[in-house]
CSV table of C-alpha atoms in Angstrom, one decimal:
chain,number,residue,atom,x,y,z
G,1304,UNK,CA,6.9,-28.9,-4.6
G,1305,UNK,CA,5.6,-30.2,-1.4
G,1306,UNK,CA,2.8,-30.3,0.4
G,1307,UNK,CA,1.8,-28.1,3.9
G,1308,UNK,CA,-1.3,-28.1,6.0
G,1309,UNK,CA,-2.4,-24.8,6.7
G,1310,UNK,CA,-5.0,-23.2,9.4
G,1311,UNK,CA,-7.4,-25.5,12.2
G,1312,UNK,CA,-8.8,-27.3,10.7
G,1313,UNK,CA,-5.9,-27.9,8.7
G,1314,UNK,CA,-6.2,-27.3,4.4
G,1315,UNK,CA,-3.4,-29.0,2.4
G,1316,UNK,CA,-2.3,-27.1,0.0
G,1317,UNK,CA,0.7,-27.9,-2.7
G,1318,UNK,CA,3.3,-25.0,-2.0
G,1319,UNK,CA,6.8,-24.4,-3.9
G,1320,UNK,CA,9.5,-24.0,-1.1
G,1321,UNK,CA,11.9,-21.4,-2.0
G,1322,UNK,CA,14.8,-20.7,0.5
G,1323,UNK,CA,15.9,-17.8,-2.0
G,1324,UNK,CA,13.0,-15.8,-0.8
G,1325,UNK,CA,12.2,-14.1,2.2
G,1326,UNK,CA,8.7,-13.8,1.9
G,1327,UNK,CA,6.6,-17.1,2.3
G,1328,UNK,CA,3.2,-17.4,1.0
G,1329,UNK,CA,0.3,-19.1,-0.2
G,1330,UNK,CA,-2.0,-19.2,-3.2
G,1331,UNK,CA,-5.7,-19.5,-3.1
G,1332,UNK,CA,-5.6,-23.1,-2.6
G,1333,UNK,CA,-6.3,-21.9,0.9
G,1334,UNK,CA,-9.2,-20.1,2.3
G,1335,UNK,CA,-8.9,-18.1,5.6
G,1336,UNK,CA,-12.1,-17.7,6.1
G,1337,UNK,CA,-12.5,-21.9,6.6
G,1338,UNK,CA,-9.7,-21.5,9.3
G,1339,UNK,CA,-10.7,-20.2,13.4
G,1340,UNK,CA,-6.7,-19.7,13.4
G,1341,UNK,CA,-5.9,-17.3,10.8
G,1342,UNK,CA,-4.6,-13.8,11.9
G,1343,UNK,CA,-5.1,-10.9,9.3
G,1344,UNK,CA,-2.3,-8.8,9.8
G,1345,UNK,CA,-4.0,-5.8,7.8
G,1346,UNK,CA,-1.2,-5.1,5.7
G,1347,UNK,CA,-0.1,-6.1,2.0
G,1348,UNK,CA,2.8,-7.4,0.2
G,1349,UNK,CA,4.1,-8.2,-3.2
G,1350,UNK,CA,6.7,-10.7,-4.0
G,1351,UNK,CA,8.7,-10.1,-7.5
G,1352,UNK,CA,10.0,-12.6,-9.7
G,1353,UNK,CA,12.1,-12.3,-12.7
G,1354,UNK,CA,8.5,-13.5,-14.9
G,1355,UNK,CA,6.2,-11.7,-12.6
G,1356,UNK,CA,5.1,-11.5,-8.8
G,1357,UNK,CA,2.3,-12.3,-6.5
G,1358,UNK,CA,0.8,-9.6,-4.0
G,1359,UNK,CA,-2.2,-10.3,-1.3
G,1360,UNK,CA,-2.4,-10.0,2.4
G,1361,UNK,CA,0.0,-10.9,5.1
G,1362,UNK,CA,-1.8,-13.0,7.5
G,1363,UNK,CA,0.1,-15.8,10.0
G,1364,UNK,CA,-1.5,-19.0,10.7
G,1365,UNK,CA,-0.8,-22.9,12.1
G,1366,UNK,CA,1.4,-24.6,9.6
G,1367,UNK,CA,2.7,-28.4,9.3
G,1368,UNK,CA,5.6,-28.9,6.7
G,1369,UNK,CA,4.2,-32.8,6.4
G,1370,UNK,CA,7.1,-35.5,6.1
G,1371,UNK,CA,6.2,-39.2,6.0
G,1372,UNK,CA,3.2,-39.0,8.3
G,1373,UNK,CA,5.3,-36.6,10.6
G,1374,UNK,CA,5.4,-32.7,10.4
G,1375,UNK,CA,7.3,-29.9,11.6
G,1376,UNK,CA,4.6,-27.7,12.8
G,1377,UNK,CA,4.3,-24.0,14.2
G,1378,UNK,CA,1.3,-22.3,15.9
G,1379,UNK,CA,2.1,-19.0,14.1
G,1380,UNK,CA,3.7,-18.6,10.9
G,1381,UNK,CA,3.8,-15.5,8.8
G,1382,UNK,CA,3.0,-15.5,5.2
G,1383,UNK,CA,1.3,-13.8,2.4
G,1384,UNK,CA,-1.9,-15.2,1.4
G,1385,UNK,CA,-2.1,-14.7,-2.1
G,1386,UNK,CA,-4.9,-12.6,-4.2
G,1387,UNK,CA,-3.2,-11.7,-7.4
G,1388,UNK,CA,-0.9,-13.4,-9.6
């Protein structure tokens, strides 16, 4: 579990990073809405797991993967924001 900042102005919100997946997303720790850089890409996804799967809205926003006061950080980054789990 670590933690990534998310939208301008930026919302941290606790995210598991899974490289076994190729879908990234985010739950509703985060709230669009709050953010003047998040892009609604009007379409849907679901993401199965072997104990269930989480479906919402693929969107892109700014994103910081935070590291000891430093990030990695991207203007646009794909993801599904999470409605259902």
């Amino acid at each position: 579990v670590g933690s990534i900042a998310v939208g301008t102005p930026a919302q941290t919100v606790k995210m598991v990073l899974d490289t076994g997946s190729a879908q990234m997303w985010v739950d509703n720790a985060y709230e669009p809405s709050n953010s003047s850089t998040w892009v609604d890409q009007h379409r849907q996804a679901s993401v199965r797991y072997v104990l269930g799967q989480v479906a919402g809205e693929i969107g892109s926003d700014a994103m910081c993967f935070e590291s000891g006061g430093s990030g990695l950080c991207f203007d646009r980054t794909e993801f599904v924001w999470v409605k259902q789990m």
